[in-house]
Amino acid sequence: MSRTSVLALRLAGPLQSWGASSRFTRRTTESAPTKSGVIGLLAAAAGIERGDDERLAPLAALRFAVRMDQPGTRIRDFHTAHHGVTGASMPLSERFYLADAVFVAAVEGDHTLLTQLREALRTPVYLPYLGRRSCPPAEPVDLALYEDTRLEVVLANVPWQASAWYRRRHRMPPALTVLRETAADEPAATADVQRDQPVTFDAAGRRHALRTVVTDSVAAPIPSASGGPQDAHDPFAALEALENESA
């Protein structure tokens, strides 16, 4: 019998955008990473081409969850473009993003597959991005691989991953929101439904199925003594020092 493990990811960057649906010129974002977006990130790192549904299927079958460590701020941008052949102006579009957000995403499944995906994140074939190509992560997304455990246990114990500047300005919340897929042995009667279960990323016609999502909360785990990798370089520290000098 294969072992079940959990791969945890830290998704942080200046901008993120996790759209579950788009309507014409309005491109929205969910308040947290979608399963489709995170599986797409892992598939890109592993070099899985669009339309290769056979290689995508094991990744799509992984159980998914996300913890909201730093909710961020929703912002709106306007996008202009011109037709590549005629040069004609395209319709003005609205695009929404999450600014300064931090999430802990986790996928649960076969240990061997997750080990391969972790190695792919360290030497990606295609660089990962946070929902859109214009949204690169602030640092490597690989957080840790936990063996012989489940999503619920990992997300209840991974230290709080909020950015250093955010910790200085905000107290650690008593609880963190977790959005997770129902387990195979768990009733789905009270779960919500979201259409972000990837079926194919084929450019000719992406398709997503429905999946069940449960909203939980966990007591906020205390940050590690080292503060985590995000404390190695804080680009906002210099700005904060200038603000203190001018005050």
Coordinates of N, CA, C and O in Angstrom, one line a residue, residues 25-154:
T25 N -14.7 40.9 -20.3 CA -13.5 41.8 -19.9 C -13.3 41.9 -18.4 O -12.5 42.8 -18.0
R26 N -14.0 41.1 -17.6 CA -13.8 41.2 -16.2 C -13.2 39.9 -15.6 O -13.8 38.9 -15.7
R27 N -11.9 40.0 -15.2 CA -11.2 38.9 -14.6 C -11.1 39.0 -13.1 O -10.3 39.9 -12.6
T28 N -11.8 38.3 -12.4 CA -11.9 38.4 -11.0 C -10.8 37.5 -10.3 O -10.1 36.7 -11.0
T29 N -10.7 37.5 -9.0 CA -9.9 36.6 -8.2 C -10.7 36.1 -7.0 O -11.4 36.9 -6.4
E30 N -10.4 34.9 -6.6 CA -11.0 34.4 -5.4 C -10.2 34.9 -4.2 O -9.1 35.5 -4.4
S31 N -10.7 34.8 -3.0 CA -10.0 35.3 -1.8 C -8.9 34.4 -1.4 O -8.1 34.7 -0.4
A32 N -8.7 33.2 -2.0 CA -7.7 32.3 -1.6 C -7.3 31.5 -2.9 O -8.1 31.4 -3.9
P33 N -6.1 30.9 -2.9 CA -5.7 30.1 -4.1 C -6.7 29.0 -4.4 O -7.3 28.3 -3.5
T34 N -6.9 28.8 -5.7 CA -7.8 27.7 -6.1 C -7.0 26.4 -6.4 O -5.8 26.4 -6.6
K35 N -7.7 25.3 -6.3 CA -7.1 24.0 -6.6 C -6.5 24.0 -8.0 O -5.4 23.6 -8.3
S36 N -7.3 24.5 -9.0 CA -6.9 24.6 -10.4 C -5.5 25.3 -10.5 O -4.6 24.9 -11.2
G37 N -5.5 26.5 -9.8 CA -4.3 27.3 -9.9 C -3.0 26.6 -9.3 O -1.9 26.7 -9.9
V38 N -3.2 26.0 -8.2 CA -2.1 25.4 -7.5 C -1.6 24.1 -8.2 O -0.4 23.8 -8.4
I39 N -2.6 23.3 -8.7 CA -2.2 22.1 -9.5 C -1.5 22.6 -10.8 O -0.6 21.9 -11.3
G40 N -2.0 23.7 -11.4 CA -1.3 24.2 -12.6 C 0.1 24.6 -12.3 O 1.0 24.4 -13.1
L41 N 0.4 25.2 -11.1 CA 1.7 25.6 -10.7 C 2.6 24.3 -10.6 O 3.7 24.3 -11.1
L42 N 2.1 23.3 -10.0 CA 2.9 22.1 -9.8 C 3.1 21.4 -11.1 O 4.2 20.9 -11.4
A43 N 2.1 21.4 -12.0 CA 2.2 20.8 -13.3 C 3.3 21.5 -14.2 O 4.1 20.9 -14.9
A44 N 3.3 22.8 -14.1 CA 4.3 23.6 -14.8 C 5.7 23.3 -14.3 O 6.6 23.1 -15.1
A45 N 5.9 23.2 -13.0 CA 7.2 22.9 -12.4 C 7.7 21.5 -12.9 O 8.8 21.3 -13.2
A46 N 6.7 20.6 -13.0 CA 7.1 19.2 -13.5 C 7.2 19.1 -15.0 O 7.5 18.0 -15.5
G47 N 6.9 20.2 -15.7 CA 7.1 20.1 -17.2 C 5.9 19.4 -17.9 O 6.1 19.0 -19.0
I48 N 4.8 19.4 -17.3 CA 3.6 18.7 -17.9 C 3.0 19.7 -18.9 O 2.6 20.8 -18.5
E49 N 2.9 19.4 -20.1 CA 2.5 20.3 -21.2 C 0.9 20.4 -21.1 O 0.2 19.5 -20.7
R50 N 0.4 21.5 -21.6 CA -1.0 21.7 -21.7 C -1.6 20.7 -22.7 O -1.0 20.4 -23.7
G51 N -2.6 20.0 -22.3 CA -3.2 19.0 -23.1 C -2.8 17.6 -22.8 O -3.3 16.6 -23.3
D52 N -1.7 17.5 -21.9 CA -1.3 16.1 -21.5 C -2.1 15.7 -20.3 O -1.6 15.7 -19.2
D53 N -3.3 15.3 -20.6 CA -4.3 15.0 -19.5 C -3.9 13.7 -18.7 O -4.2 13.6 -17.6
E54 N -3.1 12.8 -19.4 CA -2.7 11.6 -18.7 C -1.8 11.9 -17.6 O -1.9 11.3 -16.5
R55 N -0.8 12.8 -17.8 CA 0.2 13.2 -16.7 C -0.5 14.1 -15.7 O -0.1 14.1 -14.6
L56 N -1.5 14.8 -16.1 CA -2.2 15.8 -15.2 C -3.0 15.0 -14.2 O -3.2 15.5 -13.1
A57 N -3.6 13.9 -14.6 CA -4.6 13.2 -13.8 C -4.2 12.9 -12.4 O -4.9 13.1 -11.4
P58 N -3.0 12.3 -12.2 CA -2.5 12.0 -10.8 C -2.4 13.3 -9.9 O -2.7 13.2 -8.7
L59 N -2.1 14.4 -10.5 CA -2.0 15.7 -9.8 C -3.3 16.2 -9.4 O -3.6 16.6 -8.3
A60 N -4.3 16.1 -10.4 CA -5.6 16.6 -10.1 C -6.3 15.7 -9.1 O -7.2 16.2 -8.4
A61 N -5.9 14.5 -8.9 CA -6.5 13.6 -7.9 C -6.0 13.9 -6.5 O -6.6 13.3 -5.5
L62 N -5.0 14.7 -6.3 CA -4.5 15.0 -5.0 C -5.6 15.8 -4.2 O -6.3 16.6 -4.8
R63 N -5.6 15.5 -2.9 CA -6.6 16.3 -2.1 C -5.9 17.6 -1.7 O -4.7 17.7 -1.4
F64 N -6.7 18.7 -1.7 CA -6.2 20.0 -1.6 C -6.8 20.8 -0.5 O -8.0 20.7 -0.1
A65 N -6.0 21.7 0.1 CA -6.5 22.6 1.1 C -5.6 23.9 1.1 O -4.4 23.8 0.6
V66 N -6.1 24.9 1.7 CA -5.3 26.2 1.8 C -5.7 26.9 3.1 O -6.8 26.9 3.5
R67 N -4.7 27.5 3.7 CA -4.8 28.2 5.0 C -4.5 29.7 4.7 O -3.5 30.0 4.1
M68 N -5.3 30.6 5.2 CA -5.2 32.0 5.0 C -4.4 32.6 6.1 O -5.0 33.0 7.1
D69 N -3.1 32.8 5.9 CA -2.3 33.3 7.0 C -2.2 34.9 6.9 O -2.0 35.5 8.0
Q70 N -2.3 35.4 5.8 CA -2.3 36.9 5.6 C -3.2 37.2 4.4 O -2.8 37.1 3.3
P71 N -4.5 37.6 4.7 CA -5.5 37.7 3.7 C -5.2 38.6 2.5 O -5.6 38.4 1.4
G72 N -4.4 39.7 2.7 CA -4.1 40.6 1.7 C -5.2 41.6 1.4 O -6.2 41.6 2.1
T73 N -5.0 42.4 0.4 CA -6.0 43.4 0.0 C -6.4 43.2 -1.5 O -5.5 43.1 -2.3
R74 N -7.7 43.2 -1.8 CA -8.1 43.1 -3.2 C -8.0 44.4 -3.9 O -8.4 45.5 -3.4
I75 N -7.3 44.4 -5.0 CA -7.1 45.6 -5.8 C -7.6 45.4 -7.3 O -7.7 44.3 -7.7
R76 N -7.9 46.5 -8.0 CA -8.3 46.4 -9.3 C -7.4 47.2 -10.3 O -6.9 48.2 -9.9
D77 N -7.2 46.6 -11.4 CA -6.3 47.2 -12.4 C -7.0 47.2 -13.8 O -8.0 46.4 -14.0
F78 N -6.7 48.1 -14.6 CA -7.2 48.1 -16.0 C -6.2 47.7 -17.0 O -5.0 48.1 -16.9
H79 N -6.6 46.9 -18.0 CA -5.6 46.3 -18.9 C -6.0 46.7 -20.3 O -7.2 46.6 -20.7
T80 N -5.0 47.2 -21.1 CA -5.2 47.5 -22.5 C -4.3 46.6 -23.3 O -3.3 46.2 -22.9
A81 N -4.8 46.3 -24.5 CA -4.0 45.5 -25.5 C -4.4 45.8 -26.9 O -5.4 46.5 -27.1
H82 N -3.5 45.4 -27.8 CA -3.8 45.6 -29.2 C -3.7 44.3 -30.0 O -2.9 43.4 -29.6
H83 N -4.5 44.1 -31.0 CA -4.5 42.9 -31.8 C -3.1 42.7 -32.4 O -2.5 43.6 -32.9
G84 N -2.6 41.5 -32.3 CA -1.2 41.2 -32.8 C -1.0 41.3 -34.3 O 0.1 41.5 -34.7
V85 N -2.1 41.2 -35.0 CA -2.0 41.3 -36.5 C -2.4 42.6 -37.0 O -1.7 43.3 -37.8
T86 N -3.6 43.1 -36.6 CA -4.2 44.3 -37.2 C -3.8 45.5 -36.4 O -3.8 46.6 -36.9
G87 N -3.3 45.4 -35.2 CA -3.0 46.5 -34.4 C -4.1 47.2 -33.8 O -4.0 48.3 -33.1
A88 N -5.3 46.7 -34.0 CA -6.5 47.4 -33.5 C -6.6 47.3 -31.9 O -6.2 46.3 -31.4
S89 N -7.1 48.3 -31.3 CA -7.2 48.3 -29.8 C -8.3 47.3 -29.4 O -9.4 47.2 -30.0
M90 N -7.9 46.5 -28.4 CA -8.8 45.5 -27.8 C -9.7 46.2 -26.7 O -9.3 47.2 -26.2
P91 N -10.8 45.6 -26.3 CA -11.6 46.2 -25.3 C -10.9 46.3 -24.0 O -10.1 45.5 -23.6
L92 N -11.1 47.4 -23.3 CA -10.5 47.7 -22.0 C -11.0 46.6 -21.0 O -12.2 46.3 -21.0
S93 N -10.1 46.0 -20.2 CA -10.6 44.9 -19.3 C -10.2 45.2 -17.9 O -9.2 46.0 -17.6
E94 N -11.0 44.7 -16.9 CA -10.7 44.9 -15.5 C -10.1 43.6 -15.0 O -10.5 42.5 -15.3
R95 N -9.0 43.8 -14.2 CA -8.3 42.6 -13.6 C -8.1 42.8 -12.1 O -7.7 43.9 -11.7
F96 N -8.5 41.8 -11.4 CA -8.5 42.0 -9.9 C -7.3 41.1 -9.4 O -7.0 40.0 -9.9
Y97 N -6.7 41.6 -8.3 CA -5.5 40.9 -7.7 C -5.7 41.0 -6.1 O -6.4 41.8 -5.6
L98 N -4.9 40.1 -5.5 CA -4.7 40.1 -4.1 C -3.3 40.7 -3.8 O -2.3 40.1 -4.3
A99 N -3.2 41.8 -3.1 CA -1.9 42.4 -2.8 C -1.4 42.0 -1.4 O -2.2 42.0 -0.5
D100 N -0.1 41.7 -1.3 CA 0.5 41.4 0.0 C -0.2 40.3 0.7 O -0.4 40.4 1.9
A101 N -0.6 39.2 0.1 CA -1.2 38.1 0.7 C -0.2 36.9 0.9 O 0.7 36.8 0.2
V102 N -0.5 36.1 1.9 CA 0.3 34.9 2.2 C -0.6 33.8 2.5 O -1.5 33.9 3.4
F103 N -0.4 32.6 1.9 CA -1.2 31.4 2.1 C -0.3 30.2 2.3 O 0.8 30.2 1.7
V104 N -0.8 29.3 3.0 CA -0.2 27.9 3.1 C -1.1 27.0 2.4 O -2.2 26.7 2.8
A105 N -0.7 26.5 1.2 CA -1.4 25.5 0.5 C -0.8 24.1 0.7 O 0.4 24.0 1.0
A106 N -1.7 23.1 0.6 CA -1.2 21.7 0.9 C -1.9 20.8 0.0 O -3.1 20.9 -0.3
V107 N -1.2 19.8 -0.5 CA -1.8 18.7 -1.3 C -1.4 17.4 -0.6 O -0.3 17.2 -0.1
E108 N -2.4 16.5 -0.6 CA -2.3 15.2 0.1 C -2.4 14.1 -0.9 O -3.3 14.1 -1.7
G109 N -1.5 13.1 -0.8 CA -1.6 12.0 -1.7 C -0.4 11.1 -1.6 O 0.3 11.0 -0.6
D110 N -0.1 10.4 -2.7 CA 1.0 9.4 -2.8 C 2.3 10.0 -2.5 O 2.7 11.0 -3.1
H111 N 3.1 9.4 -1.6 CA 4.4 9.9 -1.1 C 5.4 10.1 -2.3 O 6.1 11.1 -2.4
T112 N 5.4 9.1 -3.1 CA 6.4 9.1 -4.2 C 6.1 10.3 -5.2 O 7.0 11.0 -5.6
L113 N 4.8 10.4 -5.5 CA 4.4 11.5 -6.4 C 4.8 12.9 -5.8 O 5.3 13.8 -6.4
L114 N 4.5 13.1 -4.5 CA 4.7 14.3 -3.8 C 6.2 14.6 -3.7 O 6.7 15.7 -3.8
T115 N 7.0 13.5 -3.5 CA 8.5 13.7 -3.5 C 9.0 14.2 -4.9 O 9.8 15.1 -5.0
Q116 N 8.4 13.7 -5.9 CA 8.8 14.1 -7.3 C 8.4 15.6 -7.5 O 9.1 16.3 -8.1
L117 N 7.2 15.9 -7.1 CA 6.7 17.3 -7.2 C 7.6 18.3 -6.4 O 7.9 19.4 -6.9
R118 N 8.0 17.9 -5.3 CA 8.9 18.7 -4.5 C 10.2 19.0 -5.2 O 10.7 20.1 -5.2
E119 N 10.8 17.9 -5.8 CA 12.0 18.1 -6.5 C 11.8 19.0 -7.7 O 12.7 19.8 -8.1
A120 N 10.6 18.9 -8.3 CA 10.3 19.7 -9.5 C 10.2 21.2 -9.1 O 10.7 22.0 -9.9
L121 N 9.7 21.5 -7.9 CA 9.6 22.8 -7.5 C 11.0 23.4 -7.3 O 11.2 24.6 -7.4
R122 N 12.0 22.6 -6.9 CA 13.3 23.1 -6.7 C 14.1 23.3 -8.0 O 15.0 24.2 -8.0
T123 N 13.8 22.6 -9.0 CA 14.4 22.7 -10.3 C 13.3 22.7 -11.4 O 13.2 21.8 -12.2
P124 N 12.4 23.8 -11.4 CA 11.2 23.7 -12.3 C 11.6 23.8 -13.8 O 12.5 24.5 -14.2
V125 N 10.8 23.1 -14.5 CA 10.9 23.2 -16.0 C 10.3 24.5 -16.5 O 10.9 25.2 -17.3
Y126 N 9.2 24.9 -15.9 CA 8.6 26.2 -16.2 C 8.4 26.9 -14.8 O 8.0 26.3 -13.8
L127 N 8.8 28.2 -14.8 CA 8.8 28.9 -13.5 C 7.4 29.0 -13.0 O 6.4 29.2 -13.7
P128 N 7.2 28.8 -11.6 CA 5.9 28.9 -11.0 C 5.4 30.4 -10.9 O 6.2 31.3 -10.9
Y129 N 4.1 30.6 -10.9 CA 3.5 31.9 -10.7 C 2.3 31.7 -9.9 O 1.6 30.7 -9.9
L130 N 1.8 32.8 -9.3 CA 0.7 32.8 -8.4 C -0.6 33.2 -9.1 O -1.2 34.2 -8.9
G131 N -1.1 32.3 -9.9 CA -2.3 32.4 -10.6 C -2.2 33.0 -12.0 O -2.9 32.6 -12.9
R132 N -1.4 34.0 -12.2 CA -1.1 34.6 -13.5 C 0.4 34.8 -13.7 O 1.1 34.9 -12.8
R133 N 0.8 34.8 -15.0 CA 2.2 34.9 -15.3 C 2.8 36.2 -14.8 O 4.0 36.3 -14.5
S134 N 2.0 37.2 -14.6 CA 2.5 38.5 -14.1 C 2.6 38.5 -12.6 O 3.0 39.6 -12.0
C135 N 2.4 37.4 -11.9 CA 2.4 37.3 -10.4 C 3.5 36.3 -10.0 O 3.1 35.2 -9.6
P136 N 4.8 36.6 -10.0 CA 5.8 35.7 -9.5 C 5.8 35.6 -8.0 O 5.4 36.6 -7.3
P137 N 6.2 34.5 -7.4 CA 6.3 34.3 -6.0 C 7.4 35.1 -5.5 O 8.4 35.3 -6.2
A138 N 7.4 35.6 -4.2 CA 8.4 36.4 -3.6 C 9.6 35.5 -3.3 O 10.7 36.0 -3.1
E139 N 9.4 34.2 -3.1 CA 10.5 33.3 -2.8 C 10.1 31.9 -3.2 O 9.0 31.7 -3.6
P140 N 11.0 30.9 -3.1 CA 10.6 29.5 -3.4 C 9.4 29.1 -2.7 O 9.3 29.4 -1.5
V141 N 8.5 28.4 -3.3 CA 7.2 28.1 -2.7 C 7.3 26.8 -1.9 O 6.4 26.6 -1.1
D142 N 8.3 26.0 -2.1 CA 8.4 24.7 -1.4 C 8.6 25.0 0.1 O 9.5 25.7 0.5
L143 N 7.7 24.5 1.0 CA 7.8 24.7 2.4 C 8.3 23.4 3.1 O 9.3 23.5 3.8
A144 N 7.6 22.3 2.9 CA 8.0 21.1 3.6 C 7.2 19.9 3.0 O 6.1 20.1 2.5
L145 N 7.8 18.7 3.2 CA 7.0 17.5 2.8 C 6.9 16.7 4.1 O 7.9 16.4 4.8
Y146 N 5.6 16.4 4.5 CA 5.3 15.7 5.7 C 4.9 14.3 5.4 O 3.9 14.1 4.6
E147 N 5.5 13.3 6.0 CA 5.2 11.9 5.7 C 4.2 11.3 6.6 O 4.1 11.7 7.8
D148 N 3.4 10.4 6.1 CA 2.4 9.6 6.8 C 1.5 10.5 7.7 O 1.4 10.3 8.9
T149 N 0.8 11.5 7.1 CA -0.1 12.4 7.8 C -1.2 12.8 6.9 O -1.3 12.4 5.7
R150 N -2.0 13.8 7.4 CA -3.1 14.3 6.6 C -3.1 15.8 6.6 O -2.4 16.5 7.4
L151 N -3.9 16.4 5.7 CA -4.0 17.8 5.5 C -4.3 18.5 6.8 O -3.7 19.5 7.2
E152 N -5.3 18.0 7.5 CA -5.8 18.7 8.7 C -4.7 18.8 9.7 O -4.6 19.9 10.4
V153 N -3.9 17.8 9.9 CA -2.8 17.8 10.9 C -1.7 18.8 10.5 O -1.3 19.6 11.3
V154 N -1.4 18.8 9.2 CA -0.3 19.7 8.7 C -0.7 21.2 8.9 O 0.0 22.0 9.4

